[in-house]
Amino acid sequence: MRKKMLKAAGVLCLSVVLCMGMAGCAGKENEQPEPSDVHMTNESGYNEEIAADGKNSSNEAEGGQEDMNNTDAKNSGEIADNHEEGVFYDGANLSGRVVDFSDAGCTITPRTLIINEDGSMEGGIAAPGYESEETNIHITYADDVIFQVIYFSMGSQTEISREDTDKNSIKKETDVNIFGTSQDDKQWIADKVVIIRWQ
C-alpha cells in the first residue's frame, strides 16, 4: 500500500512539474513583438515597415523605393574614394553573397537585417543551396566599375588591408558589398564592388 501511495505522489509531482513547464512555455508567445513593431532593413540602412499581415503596403514600399533611388547616386559617389581605416560598407547599397557570376555581372542573395522596436537586431542570409530566385538580385557591372578586396582579421574584427582587383576575383559564395544604382527591385548597376575576405 505504501509503495502505491509513493508512486501516486511521484506521478502527481511529475504531472505538476510538466504542467508548470507547459504553462511557462505558453506564456512565451506574449513576449514576442507584434508584427507591426518589426522593421526590416538591408545593411545599407534602407528601412521598410512590415504590416500586420506580414506584407508591405504598396504605398509604403513605393515611397521607400523612391527614397532609396534618390540616395543611390549620392551613396555611390561618396564611397568611391573612401579609404578610411575600418570603413568598408558605409554607404553600400547592397550586401550579400554571390550565387552566380559572369563577365558582365553577378547574382547575389542579399543580407537582411531586422530591427525590432526595442532596438535589438536579427539578421542573416540564406544558406548556400537555399537561395531563392524571388529574393536574389542581379548585378550588372558599369563600364568603369571598381573592384576592391578588403581583408579582415577574424580575431580582432578589424581591417588588415585592402587592394584593387578585377572581376576575376568574383566567385560563387564570395561576400560582396555593392555600390551603385537600382534599375528596379531585382536589377542593379554596380559602380563599385567590394569583396570581403576574413583571415
Coordinates of N, CA and C in Angstrom, one line a residue:
M1 N 0.8 -1.2 0.0 CA 0.0 0.0 0.0 C 0.9 1.3 0.0
R2 N 1.9 1.2 0.8 CA 2.8 2.4 0.9 C 3.5 2.7 -0.4
K3 N 3.9 1.6 -1.1 CA 4.5 1.8 -2.4 C 3.5 2.4 -3.4
K4 N 2.3 2.1 -3.4 CA 1.3 2.6 -4.3 C 1.1 4.1 -4.0
M5 N 1.1 4.5 -2.7 CA 1.0 5.9 -2.4 C 2.2 6.7 -2.8
L6 N 3.4 6.2 -2.6 CA 4.6 6.9 -3.1 C 4.6 7.0 -4.6
K7 N 4.2 6.0 -5.3 CA 4.1 6.0 -6.7 C 3.1 7.0 -7.2
A8 N 1.9 7.1 -6.5 CA 0.9 8.1 -6.9 C 1.4 9.5 -6.6
A9 N 2.1 9.7 -5.5 CA 2.7 11.0 -5.2 C 3.7 11.4 -6.2
G10 N 4.5 10.5 -6.6 CA 5.6 10.8 -7.6 C 4.9 11.2 -9.0
V11 N 3.9 10.4 -9.4 CA 3.2 10.7 -10.6 C 2.6 12.1 -10.5
L12 N 2.0 12.4 -9.4 CA 1.3 13.7 -9.2 C 2.3 14.8 -9.2
C13 N 3.5 14.7 -8.6 CA 4.5 15.7 -8.6 C 5.0 15.9 -10.1
L14 N 5.3 14.8 -10.8 CA 5.7 14.9 -12.2 C 4.7 15.6 -13.0
S15 N 3.4 15.3 -12.8 CA 2.4 16.0 -13.6 C 2.3 17.5 -13.3
V16 N 2.5 17.9 -12.0 CA 2.5 19.3 -11.7 C 3.7 20.0 -12.4
V17 N 4.9 19.4 -12.3 CA 6.1 19.9 -12.9 C 5.9 20.1 -14.4
L18 N 5.3 19.1 -15.1 CA 5.1 19.2 -16.5 C 4.1 20.3 -16.9
C19 N 3.0 20.4 -16.1 CA 2.0 21.4 -16.3 C 2.6 22.8 -16.2
M20 N 3.4 23.0 -15.1 CA 4.1 24.3 -14.9 C 5.0 24.6 -16.1
G21 N 5.7 23.6 -16.5 CA 6.6 23.8 -17.7 C 5.9 24.2 -18.9
M22 N 4.8 23.5 -19.2 CA 4.0 23.8 -20.4 C 3.4 25.2 -20.2
A23 N 2.9 25.6 -19.0 CA 2.3 26.9 -18.8 C 3.4 28.0 -19.0
G24 N 4.6 27.7 -18.6 CA 5.7 28.7 -18.8 C 6.0 28.9 -20.3
C25 N 6.0 27.8 -21.1 CA 6.3 27.9 -22.5 C 5.1 28.6 -23.2
A26 N 3.9 28.4 -22.7 CA 2.8 29.0 -23.4 C 2.8 30.5 -23.2
G27 N 3.4 31.0 -22.1 CA 3.5 32.5 -21.9 C 4.5 33.1 -22.8
K28 N 5.4 32.4 -23.5 CA 6.4 33.0 -24.3 C 5.8 33.7 -25.5
E29 N 4.7 33.3 -26.0 CA 4.1 34.0 -27.1 C 3.7 35.4 -26.8
N30 N 3.4 35.7 -25.6 CA 3.1 37.1 -25.2 C 4.2 38.0 -25.2
E31 N 5.5 37.5 -25.1 CA 6.7 38.3 -25.1 C 7.2 38.6 -26.5
Q32 N 6.7 38.0 -27.5 CA 7.1 38.2 -28.9 C 6.6 39.5 -29.4
P33 N 7.4 40.3 -30.2 CA 7.0 41.6 -30.7 C 5.8 41.4 -31.6
E34 N 5.0 42.4 -31.6 CA 3.9 42.4 -32.6 C 4.4 42.6 -34.0
P35 N 3.8 42.0 -35.0 CA 4.4 42.2 -36.4 C 4.5 43.7 -36.7
S36 N 3.6 44.5 -36.2 CA 3.7 45.9 -36.6 C 4.8 46.6 -35.9
D37 N 5.5 46.0 -34.9 CA 6.6 46.5 -34.2 C 7.9 46.2 -34.8
V38 N 7.9 45.5 -35.9 CA 9.2 45.0 -36.6 C 9.5 45.8 -37.8
H39 N 10.7 46.2 -38.0 CA 11.2 46.9 -39.1 C 12.2 46.1 -39.8
M40 N 12.3 46.1 -41.1 CA 13.3 45.3 -41.9 C 14.1 46.2 -42.7
T41 N 15.4 45.9 -42.7 CA 16.4 46.7 -43.4 C 17.5 45.9 -44.0
N42 N 18.1 46.3 -45.1 CA 19.3 45.6 -45.6 C 20.4 46.4 -44.9
E43 N 21.6 45.9 -45.1 CA 22.7 46.6 -44.4 C 23.0 48.0 -44.9
S44 N 22.4 48.4 -45.9 CA 22.6 49.8 -46.4 C 21.8 50.8 -45.6
G45 N 20.9 50.3 -44.7 CA 20.1 51.1 -43.9 C 18.7 51.4 -44.5
Y46 N 18.4 50.8 -45.6 CA 17.0 51.0 -46.2 C 16.0 50.3 -45.3
N47 N 15.1 51.1 -44.7 CA 14.1 50.5 -43.8 C 12.8 50.3 -44.5
E48 N 12.0 49.3 -44.2 CA 10.7 49.2 -44.6 C 9.9 48.5 -43.5
E49 N 8.7 49.1 -43.2 CA 7.9 48.6 -42.1 C 7.1 47.4 -42.6
I50 N 7.0 46.4 -41.8 CA 6.2 45.2 -42.1 C 4.8 45.4 -41.5
A51 N 3.8 45.3 -42.3 CA 2.5 45.5 -41.9 C 2.0 44.2 -41.1
A52 N 0.9 44.3 -40.4 CA 0.5 43.2 -39.5 C 0.3 41.9 -40.2
D53 N -0.1 41.9 -41.5 CA -0.2 40.7 -42.2 C 1.1 40.2 -42.8
G54 N 2.2 40.8 -42.5 CA 3.5 40.3 -43.0 C 3.9 40.9 -44.3
K55 N 3.1 41.7 -45.0 CA 3.4 42.2 -46.3 C 3.4 43.7 -46.2
N56 N 4.2 44.3 -47.0 CA 4.3 45.8 -47.1 C 3.1 46.3 -47.8
S57 N 2.6 47.5 -47.4 CA 1.5 48.1 -48.2 C 2.2 48.7 -49.4
S58 N 1.5 48.8 -50.5 CA 2.2 49.2 -51.7 C 2.6 50.7 -51.6
N59 N 1.9 51.5 -50.9 CA 2.3 52.9 -50.8 C 3.6 53.0 -50.0
E60 N 3.7 52.3 -48.9 CA 4.9 52.3 -48.2 C 6.1 51.8 -49.0
A61 N 5.9 50.7 -49.7 CA 7.0 50.2 -50.5 C 7.4 51.1 -51.6
E62 N 6.5 51.8 -52.2 CA 6.8 52.7 -53.3 C 7.5 53.9 -52.8
G63 N 7.1 54.4 -51.6 CA 7.8 55.6 -51.0 C 9.2 55.3 -50.6
G64 N 9.4 54.1 -50.0 CA 10.7 53.7 -49.6 C 11.6 53.5 -50.8
Q65 N 11.1 53.0 -51.9 CA 11.9 52.8 -53.1 C 12.3 54.1 -53.7
E66 N 11.4 55.1 -53.7 CA 11.7 56.4 -54.2 C 12.9 57.0 -53.3
D67 N 12.8 56.9 -52.0 CA 13.8 57.4 -51.1 C 15.1 56.7 -51.4
M68 N 15.1 55.4 -51.6 CA 16.3 54.7 -51.9 C 16.9 55.1 -53.2
N69 N 16.1 55.2 -54.2 CA 16.6 55.6 -55.5 C 17.3 57.0 -55.5
N70 N 16.7 57.9 -54.7 CA 17.3 59.3 -54.6 C 18.6 59.3 -54.0
T71 N 18.9 58.3 -53.1 CA 20.2 58.3 -52.4 C 21.2 57.4 -53.1
D72 N 20.8 56.6 -54.1 CA 21.8 55.7 -54.7 C 23.0 56.4 -55.3
A73 N 22.8 57.4 -56.1 CA 23.9 58.1 -56.7 C 24.7 58.8 -55.7
K74 N 24.1 59.4 -54.7 CA 24.8 60.1 -53.7 C 25.7 59.1 -52.9
N75 N 25.2 58.0 -52.5 CA 26.0 57.0 -51.7 C 27.1 56.4 -52.6
S76 N 26.8 56.2 -53.8 CA 27.9 55.6 -54.7 C 29.0 56.5 -54.9
G77 N 28.7 57.8 -55.0 CA 29.8 58.8 -55.2 C 30.6 59.0 -54.0
E78 N 29.9 59.0 -52.8 CA 30.6 59.2 -51.5 C 31.6 58.1 -51.2
I79 N 31.3 56.9 -51.5 CA 32.1 55.8 -51.1 C 33.3 55.5 -52.1
A80 N 33.2 56.1 -53.3 CA 34.2 55.7 -54.3 C 35.6 56.0 -53.8
D81 N 35.8 57.1 -53.0 CA 37.1 57.5 -52.6 C 37.3 57.3 -51.1
N82 N 36.5 56.5 -50.4 CA 36.5 56.3 -49.0 C 37.5 55.2 -48.7
H83 N 38.7 55.5 -48.1 CA 39.7 54.6 -47.8 C 40.0 54.6 -46.3
E84 N 39.1 55.1 -45.4 CA 39.3 55.2 -44.0 C 39.5 53.8 -43.4
E85 N 40.4 53.8 -42.4 CA 40.6 52.5 -41.7 C 39.3 52.0 -41.1
G86 N 39.0 50.7 -41.4 CA 37.8 50.1 -40.8 C 36.5 50.4 -41.5
V87 N 36.5 51.4 -42.4 CA 35.2 51.7 -43.1 C 35.2 50.8 -44.4
F88 N 34.3 49.9 -44.4 CA 34.2 49.0 -45.6 C 32.9 48.9 -46.2
Y89 N 31.8 49.3 -45.5 CA 30.5 49.1 -46.1 C 29.6 50.3 -45.9
D90 N 30.1 51.4 -45.3 CA 29.3 52.6 -45.2 C 28.9 53.1 -46.5
G91 N 27.6 53.3 -46.7 CA 27.1 53.7 -48.0 C 26.8 52.7 -49.0
A92 N 27.2 51.4 -48.7 CA 26.9 50.3 -49.6 C 25.4 50.2 -49.8
N93 N 25.0 50.0 -51.0 CA 23.6 49.9 -51.3 C 23.1 48.5 -51.1
L94 N 23.9 47.5 -51.3 CA 23.6 46.1 -51.1 C 24.7 45.4 -50.5
S95 N 24.4 44.3 -49.8 CA 25.4 43.4 -49.2 C 24.9 42.0 -49.4
G96 N 25.7 41.1 -49.7 CA 25.3 39.7 -49.9 C 26.3 38.7 -50.3
R97 N 25.9 37.6 -50.8 CA 26.8 36.5 -51.2 C 26.5 36.2 -52.6
V98 N 27.5 36.0 -53.4 CA 27.4 35.7 -54.9 C 26.9 34.2 -55.0
V99 N 25.8 34.1 -55.8 CA 25.3 32.8 -56.2 C 25.6 32.4 -57.6
D100 N 25.9 33.4 -58.5 CA 26.2 33.1 -59.9 C 27.0 34.3 -60.4
F101 N 27.8 34.1 -61.4 CA 28.6 35.2 -61.9 C 29.0 35.0 -63.3
S102 N 29.3 36.1 -64.0 CA 29.7 36.1 -65.4 C 30.6 37.3 -65.6
D103 N 31.1 37.5 -66.8 CA 31.9 38.7 -67.1 C 31.1 40.0 -67.0
A104 N 29.8 39.9 -67.3 CA 29.0 41.1 -67.3 C 28.4 41.5 -66.0
G105 N 28.4 40.6 -65.0 CA 27.8 40.8 -63.7 C 27.7 39.6 -62.8
C106 N 26.9 39.7 -61.8 CA 26.7 38.6 -60.9 C 25.3 38.6 -60.3
T107 N 24.9 37.5 -59.6 CA 23.7 37.5 -58.9 C 24.0 37.2 -57.5
I108 N 23.4 38.0 -56.6 CA 23.7 37.8 -55.2 C 22.4 37.5 -54.4
T109 N 22.5 36.8 -53.3 CA 21.5 36.7 -52.3 C 21.7 37.7 -51.3
P110 N 20.8 38.6 -51.0 CA 21.1 39.7 -50.1 C 21.1 39.4 -48.6
R111 N 21.8 40.1 -47.8 CA 21.7 40.0 -46.4 C 20.6 40.9 -46.0
T112 N 19.9 40.4 -44.9 CA 18.8 41.2 -44.4 C 19.1 41.5 -42.9
L113 N 18.5 42.5 -42.4 CA 18.6 42.9 -41.0 C 17.3 43.4 -40.5
I114 N 16.8 42.8 -39.5 CA 15.5 43.2 -38.9 C 15.8 43.9 -37.6
I115 N 15.3 45.1 -37.5 CA 15.5 45.9 -36.3 C 14.1 46.0 -35.6
N116 N 14.1 45.4 -34.4 CA 12.9 45.4 -33.6 C 12.7 46.7 -32.9
E117 N 11.5 47.0 -32.4 CA 11.1 48.2 -31.7 C 12.0 48.4 -30.5
D118 N 12.5 47.4 -29.8 CA 13.3 47.5 -28.6 C 14.8 47.8 -29.0
G119 N 15.1 47.9 -30.3 CA 16.4 48.2 -30.7 C 17.3 46.9 -31.0
S120 N 16.8 45.7 -30.6 CA 17.5 44.5 -30.9 C 17.5 44.2 -32.4
M121 N 18.5 43.5 -32.8 CA 18.6 43.2 -34.3 C 18.7 41.8 -34.5
E122 N 18.1 41.3 -35.6 CA 18.1 40.0 -36.1 C 18.4 40.1 -37.6
G123 N 19.2 39.2 -38.1 CA 19.5 39.2 -39.5 C 20.2 38.0 -40.0
G124 N 20.4 38.0 -41.3 CA 21.1 36.8 -41.8 C 21.0 36.8 -43.3
I125 N 21.4 35.6 -43.8 CA 21.5 35.4 -45.3 C 21.1 34.0 -45.5
A126 N 20.5 33.7 -46.6 CA 20.1 32.3 -47.0 C 21.4 31.4 -47.0
A127 N 21.2 30.2 -46.5 CA 22.3 29.3 -46.5 C 22.6 28.8 -47.9
P128 N 23.9 28.5 -48.2 CA 24.2 28.0 -49.6 C 23.3 26.9 -50.0
G129 N 22.7 27.0 -51.2 CA 21.8 26.0 -51.7 C 20.3 26.3 -51.4
Y130 N 20.1 27.2 -50.5 CA 18.7 27.6 -50.1 C 18.3 29.0 -50.6
E131 N 19.1 29.5 -51.5 CA 18.8 30.9 -52.0 C 17.5 30.8 -52.9
S132 N 16.8 31.9 -53.0 CA 15.6 31.9 -53.7 C 15.6 32.9 -54.8
E133 N 15.2 32.5 -56.0 CA 15.2 33.4 -57.1 C 14.3 34.7 -56.9
E134 N 13.4 34.5 -56.0 CA 12.5 35.6 -55.6 C 13.2 36.7 -54.9
T135 N 14.2 36.3 -54.1 CA 15.0 37.3 -53.3 C 16.3 37.7 -53.9
N136 N 16.8 36.9 -54.8 CA 18.1 37.2 -55.5 C 18.1 38.5 -56.2
I137 N 19.2 39.1 -56.3 CA 19.3 40.4 -57.0 C 20.4 40.3 -58.1
H138 N 20.1 40.8 -59.3 CA 21.0 40.7 -60.4 C 21.8 42.0 -60.5
I139 N 23.1 41.8 -60.6 CA 24.0 43.0 -60.6 C 24.7 43.0 -62.0
T140 N 24.7 44.2 -62.7 CA 25.4 44.4 -63.9 C 26.5 45.4 -63.6
Y141 N 27.7 45.0 -64.1 CA 28.9 45.9 -63.8 C 28.8 47.1 -64.8
A142 N 29.0 48.3 -64.2 CA 29.1 49.5 -65.1 C 30.5 49.4 -65.9
D143 N 30.6 50.2 -66.9 CA 31.8 50.2 -67.8 C 33.0 50.5 -66.9
D144 N 32.9 51.5 -66.0 CA 34.1 51.9 -65.2 C 34.0 51.4 -63.8
V145 N 33.5 50.2 -63.6 CA 33.3 49.6 -62.2 C 34.7 49.4 -61.6
I146 N 34.7 49.7 -60.3 CA 35.9 49.5 -59.4 C 35.7 48.2 -58.6
F147 N 36.7 47.4 -58.6 CA 36.7 46.2 -57.7 C 37.8 46.3 -56.6
Q148 N 37.4 46.1 -55.4 CA 38.4 46.1 -54.3 C 38.2 44.8 -53.4
V149 N 39.3 44.4 -52.8 CA 39.2 43.3 -51.8 C 39.7 43.9 -50.5
I150 N 38.9 43.7 -49.4 CA 39.3 44.1 -48.1 C 39.5 42.9 -47.3
Y151 N 40.6 42.8 -46.6 CA 40.9 41.6 -45.7 C 40.7 42.0 -44.3
F152 N 40.0 41.2 -43.5 CA 39.7 41.4 -42.1 C 40.3 40.3 -41.3
S153 N 40.7 40.7 -40.1 CA 41.1 39.7 -39.1 C 39.9 39.2 -38.3
M154 N 39.8 37.9 -38.3 CA 38.6 37.2 -37.6 C 38.8 37.5 -36.1
G155 N 40.0 37.5 -35.6 CA 40.2 37.6 -34.2 C 39.9 39.0 -33.7
S156 N 40.4 40.0 -34.3 CA 40.2 41.4 -33.9 C 39.1 42.1 -34.5
Q157 N 38.5 41.5 -35.6 CA 37.4 42.1 -36.3 C 37.7 43.4 -36.9
T158 N 39.0 43.6 -37.3 CA 39.4 44.9 -37.9 C 40.0 44.6 -39.3
E159 N 40.1 45.7 -40.0 CA 40.6 45.6 -41.4 C 42.1 45.4 -41.3
I160 N 42.6 44.5 -42.1 CA 44.1 44.3 -42.2 C 44.6 45.0 -43.4
S161 N 44.0 44.9 -44.5 CA 44.5 45.6 -45.7 C 43.4 45.6 -46.8
R162 N 43.6 46.4 -47.8 CA 42.7 46.5 -49.0 C 43.6 46.6 -50.2
E163 N 43.0 46.1 -51.3 CA 43.8 46.2 -52.6 C 42.8 46.2 -53.7
D164 N 43.2 46.8 -54.8 CA 42.4 46.8 -56.0 C 42.5 45.5 -56.7
T165 N 41.4 45.0 -57.3 CA 41.4 43.8 -58.0 C 40.6 43.9 -59.3
D166 N 40.1 42.8 -59.8 CA 39.3 42.8 -61.0 C 38.1 41.8 -60.9
K167 N 37.3 41.7 -61.9 CA 36.1 40.9 -61.8 C 36.4 39.4 -61.7
N168 N 37.6 39.0 -62.0 CA 38.0 37.6 -61.9 C 38.1 37.2 -60.4
S169 N 38.0 38.1 -59.5 CA 38.0 37.7 -58.0 C 36.6 37.4 -57.6
I170 N 35.6 37.6 -58.4 CA 34.2 37.3 -58.0 C 34.0 35.8 -58.3
K171 N 33.7 35.0 -57.3 CA 33.4 33.6 -57.5 C 32.1 33.3 -56.7
K172 N 31.6 32.1 -56.8 CA 30.4 31.7 -56.0 C 30.8 31.8 -54.6
E173 N 29.8 32.2 -53.8 CA 29.9 32.3 -52.3 C 30.9 33.4 -51.9
T174 N 31.3 34.3 -52.8 CA 32.1 35.5 -52.4 C 31.2 36.5 -51.7
D175 N 31.6 37.0 -50.5 CA 30.9 38.1 -49.8 C 31.2 39.4 -50.5
V176 N 30.2 40.1 -50.9 CA 30.4 41.4 -51.6 C 29.5 42.5 -51.0
N177 N 29.9 43.7 -51.1 CA 29.1 44.9 -50.9 C 29.1 45.6 -52.2
I178 N 27.9 46.1 -52.6 CA 27.7 46.7 -53.9 C 27.3 48.2 -53.7
F179 N 28.0 49.0 -54.5 CA 27.7 50.5 -54.5 C 27.2 50.8 -55.9
G180 N 26.0 51.3 -56.1 CA 25.5 51.6 -57.4 C 24.1 52.1 -57.4
T181 N 23.4 51.9 -58.5 CA 22.1 52.4 -58.7 C 21.1 51.3 -59.1
S182 N 19.9 51.5 -58.6 CA 18.9 50.5 -58.8 C 18.1 50.8 -60.1
Q183 N 18.0 49.7 -60.9 CA 17.1 49.8 -62.1 C 15.7 49.5 -61.7
D184 N 15.5 48.5 -60.9 CA 14.3 48.1 -60.3 C 14.6 47.2 -59.1
D185 N 13.7 46.6 -58.5 CA 13.9 45.8 -57.2 C 15.0 44.7 -57.4
K186 N 15.0 44.1 -58.6 CA 15.9 43.0 -58.8 C 17.1 43.2 -59.7
Q187 N 17.2 44.4 -60.2 CA 18.3 44.8 -61.1 C 19.1 46.0 -60.6
W188 N 20.4 45.9 -60.5 CA 21.3 47.0 -60.1 C 22.4 47.1 -61.0
I189 N 22.9 48.3 -61.2 CA 24.2 48.6 -61.9 C 25.2 48.9 -60.9
A190 N 26.3 48.2 -60.8 CA 27.4 48.4 -59.8 C 28.4 49.4 -60.3
D191 N 28.7 50.4 -59.5 CA 29.8 51.3 -59.8 C 31.1 50.9 -59.1
K192 N 30.8 50.2 -57.9 CA 31.9 49.7 -57.1 C 31.5 48.4 -56.5
V193 N 32.4 47.4 -56.5 CA 32.2 46.1 -55.8 C 33.3 45.9 -54.8
V194 N 32.9 45.7 -53.6 CA 33.9 45.5 -52.5 C 33.8 44.0 -52.1
I195 N 34.9 43.3 -52.2 CA 34.9 41.8 -51.8 C 35.4 41.8 -50.4
I196 N 34.7 41.1 -49.5 CA 35.1 40.9 -48.1 C 35.7 39.5 -47.9
R197 N 37.0 39.5 -47.3 CA 37.6 38.2 -47.0 C 38.1 38.3 -45.6
W198 N 37.9 37.2 -44.9 CA 38.3 37.1 -43.5 C 39.5 36.2 -43.4
Q199 N 40.5 36.6 -42.5 CA 41.7 35.8 -42.3 C 41.8 35.4 -40.9

